[in-house]
C-alpha atoms as one frame of an Amber mdcrd trajectory, in Angstrom:
protein
  43.632  93.680 163.289  42.722  96.978 164.836  44.934  98.252 167.631  43.545
  98.046 171.128  46.477  99.596 172.976  48.661 102.618 172.254  52.206 103.156
 173.452  53.909 106.548 173.305  57.580 106.414 174.352  57.551 110.145 175.114
  54.785 109.553 177.655  55.794 106.227 179.216  59.580 106.775 179.141  60.123
 110.520 178.620  63.655 111.824 178.156  65.692 114.416 176.292  67.360 112.896
 173.226  68.646 113.769 169.748  66.982 111.125 167.588  64.140 108.660 168.096
  63.281 105.532 166.120  59.979 103.904 167.041  58.763 100.768 165.264  55.598
  99.026 166.399  53.078  96.402 165.396  49.872  95.124 166.963  48.409  91.652
 166.614  45.300  92.268 168.732  46.220  90.398 171.905  49.906  91.281 171.649
  51.670  94.503 170.737  55.401  95.041 170.270  57.229  98.392 170.331  60.907
  98.786 169.515  62.372 102.106 170.628  65.870 103.444 169.917  67.231 106.782
 171.113  70.554 108.525 170.592  71.886 111.437 172.628  69.818 109.980 175.451
  69.879 111.661 178.842  68.063 110.856 182.075  65.052 108.682 181.297  61.902
 108.757 183.409  59.569 105.750 183.634  55.876 105.344 184.264  54.273 102.126
 183.068  50.832 101.332 184.439  47.966  99.896 182.427  45.609  96.945 182.071
  47.996  94.761 180.052  50.895  92.595 181.209  54.142  94.218 180.082  57.613
  92.896 179.275  60.504  95.258 178.584  63.920  94.037 177.473  67.097  96.082
 177.095  68.471  95.520 173.592  71.343  98.003 173.615  72.887 100.277 176.214
  73.213  99.962 179.974  71.226 101.782 182.659  73.781 102.294 185.431  72.105
 104.620 187.924  68.508 105.160 188.908  65.586 104.518 191.197  62.726 102.029
 190.928  59.292 102.130 192.540  56.675  99.390 192.264  53.175 100.458 193.254
  54.713 103.331 195.197  57.177 101.111 197.102  60.841 101.807 196.506  62.919
  98.784 195.547  66.648  98.503 195.007  68.181  99.525 191.709  70.618  97.228
 189.897  72.313  98.054 186.595  70.279  96.824 183.618  72.517  95.517 180.860
  71.530  94.311 177.376  69.343  91.227 177.768  67.920  92.243 181.156  64.154
  91.920 181.422  61.398  93.759 183.259  57.985  92.197 183.920  55.105  94.398
 185.112  51.774  92.613 185.675  48.525  94.235 184.593  47.345  96.957 187.007
  50.757  97.259 188.684  52.772 100.458 188.306  56.494 100.876 187.652  57.875
 104.383 188.123  61.370 105.772 188.494  64.306 107.031 186.457  67.622 105.818
 185.079  70.790 107.123 183.440  73.368 105.303 181.359  74.612 105.024 177.792
  73.722 107.813 175.356  72.549 105.322 172.721  70.047 102.747 173.884  67.192
 100.644 172.593  64.562  98.437 174.164  61.691  96.176 173.195  58.347  96.518
 174.965  55.776  93.725 174.558  52.300  94.149 176.046  49.806  91.284 176.305
  46.077  91.230 177.081  45.251  89.680 180.465  42.466  87.540 179.041  44.781
  86.055 176.415  47.391  85.092 179.023  44.769  83.563 181.329  43.058  81.568
 178.557  46.372  80.360 177.153  47.543  78.904 180.455  44.291  77.290 181.549
  42.633  77.331 184.947  45.418  75.966 187.165  48.292  77.975 185.709  46.245
  81.169 185.314  45.637  81.146 189.070  49.400  81.081 189.594  49.862  83.779
 186.938  47.675  86.119 188.977  50.151  85.742 191.877  53.273  86.676 189.897
  54.961  89.797 191.289  56.636  92.523 189.229  60.311  91.886 188.553  62.898
  94.401 187.316  66.214  93.562 185.703  66.184  89.750 185.789  67.790  87.411
 183.229  66.303  84.296 181.683  67.355  82.727 178.390  63.936  81.296 177.510
  62.125  84.601 178.010  64.864  86.518 176.204  64.618  84.178 173.200  60.820
  84.492 173.029  61.056  88.287 173.111  63.727  88.266 170.413  61.461  86.149
 168.185  58.636  88.654 168.662  61.071  91.430 167.700  61.860  89.565 164.469
  58.145  89.376 163.605  57.903  93.111 164.273  60.667  93.864 161.789  59.633
  91.257 159.197  55.855  90.742 159.490  53.880  88.407 157.242  50.287  87.065
 157.184  51.018  84.389 159.799  52.998  86.603 162.193  50.042  86.668 164.574
  50.358  82.892 165.102  54.082  83.133 165.767  53.734  86.131 168.083  50.933
  84.626 170.149  52.834  81.345 170.507  55.876  83.245 171.816  53.686  85.311
 174.158  52.341  82.042 175.561  55.946  80.894 176.133  56.623  84.049 178.146
  53.907  83.225 180.658  54.613  79.495 180.765  58.201  80.308 181.677  57.239
  82.909 184.281  54.859  80.507 185.981  57.481  77.759 186.008  60.062  80.146
 187.446  57.562  80.891 190.166  57.277  77.185 190.979  54.164  75.677 189.357
  52.959  72.759 191.474  55.885  73.315 193.813  55.570  74.583 197.323  58.304
  76.747 198.717  60.465  75.119 201.351  58.513  75.554 204.560  59.507  78.934
 205.943  61.641  79.639 202.862  61.372  81.900 199.846  59.198  81.049 196.871
  61.052  79.730 193.832  60.466  83.021 192.011  61.644  85.222 194.903  64.713
  83.037 195.395  65.619  83.387 191.699  65.128  87.168 191.964  67.457  87.375
 194.960  70.113  85.171 193.358  69.840  87.131 190.107  70.397  90.360 192.002
  73.467  88.871 193.700  74.912  87.621 190.416  74.462  90.938 188.587  75.803
  93.113 191.415  79.417  92.714 190.189  81.791  94.856 192.238  78.934  96.742
 193.913  78.487  96.119 197.623  75.106  94.482 198.176  73.498  94.779 201.599
  70.976  92.515 203.271  68.585  95.464 203.249  68.901  95.773 199.454  67.959
  92.120 198.986  65.095  92.275 201.471  63.623  95.370 199.799  63.775  93.645
 196.406  61.584  90.823 197.763  59.429  93.147 199.887  60.118  91.650 203.338
  62.059  92.615 206.455  65.777  91.881 206.690  65.169  89.384 209.497  62.538
  87.499 207.498  64.663  87.497 204.345  67.769  86.196 206.121  65.819  83.383
 207.786  63.879  82.437 204.630  66.997  82.563 202.407  68.884  80.210 204.720
  65.870  77.905 204.874  65.812  77.756 201.060  69.553  77.431 200.372  71.100
  76.123 203.583  73.362  79.198 203.656  73.092  82.693 205.051  72.895  85.455
 202.410  76.397  86.617 203.377  77.905  83.148 202.973  76.120  82.706 199.651
  77.404  86.056 198.339  80.969  85.223 199.395  80.712  81.808 197.717  79.571
  83.379 194.422  82.326  86.017 194.605  84.937  83.338 195.169  83.619  81.282
 192.253  83.782  84.341 189.990  87.266  85.230 191.215  88.546  81.708 190.499
  87.151  81.927 186.963  88.889  85.279 186.462  92.201  83.925 187.784  92.001
  81.161 185.182  90.885  83.254 182.219  92.308  86.783 182.663  95.640  88.470
 183.321  94.209  90.898 185.874  96.148  91.149 189.114  94.782  89.586 192.285
  94.070  93.091 193.603  92.088  94.017 190.491  90.110  90.779 190.684  89.430
  91.333 194.384  87.903  94.755 193.691  86.014  93.550 190.608  84.428  90.734
 192.620  83.354  92.958 195.502  85.965  92.187 198.163  86.902  95.114 200.390
  90.657  94.620 199.999  93.207  92.281 198.448  94.136  90.928 201.888  90.504
  90.099 202.665  90.261  88.384 199.276  93.455  86.379 199.862  92.296  85.151
 203.268  88.823  84.163 202.013  90.270  82.505 198.898  92.789  80.410 200.820
  90.133  79.365 203.314  87.915  78.174 200.451  90.496  76.650 198.064  93.405
  75.814 200.351  95.836  77.935 198.345  96.550  81.593 197.630  95.148  83.298
 194.512  98.656  83.517 193.008  99.381  79.824 193.591  95.941  78.890 192.247
  96.587  80.821 189.012 100.029  79.256 188.636  98.650  75.736 189.062  95.952
  76.403 186.427  98.557  77.465 183.862 101.112  74.725 184.275
């Protein structure tokens, strides 16, 4: 099939680098580009066109940067291998990032008409409402993108069927994540926005995450986000974050030999004493006693 869309990594994601490997294949409605760079320095981003776009980190971590969606700044979270970016047709993602010197990513672009026809009338209406999302994780979407990458590297006469079926899976999953035939809890966040917020919390690691960061990610005020998050989860954002940090810390006490102080810092607590107080309040025992009881 003739190509209907061109992708130039030096235009869409310009950067200084030592070597570049660019593999690509087009199947009409779907195009896949696999880009690898070594000696990579600061990488700029500008993706804006008439196709829906998925980008997945395959290797390397982007640790620092800035993100703008349609001119609006949103919070930046580290993008590790497996993290996914979704940019709807006619939206614009700009910004920059810095990280590992060797990195690779897969970019898959899909015609709007194909996505709409594949999903049918009801789901295509919901597809049109999907917002851009940067740096989220989802196993189903990751697997579909990996299967498209395999067809890129090992194409055959029926690759187009395989690729288009996986592209359809991408949009089915996105629509379901956004809550097909499900209404958000009255006054709460949509299913998709709630997953984005929780994903941001879970990937923040030891970084301190503010209410303003979460609200900017969703595109609402801090007051609205706090109220809607509690309506959706029954917990304030702060209580939810502390709960997730405590769960992670208990897992680390069971499975690692890191000290309680190291775990406290890794999980985002301000000090070991703060961690000890919060942990005992939640589990009824100190971190040291908890670890000892798990290893008896």
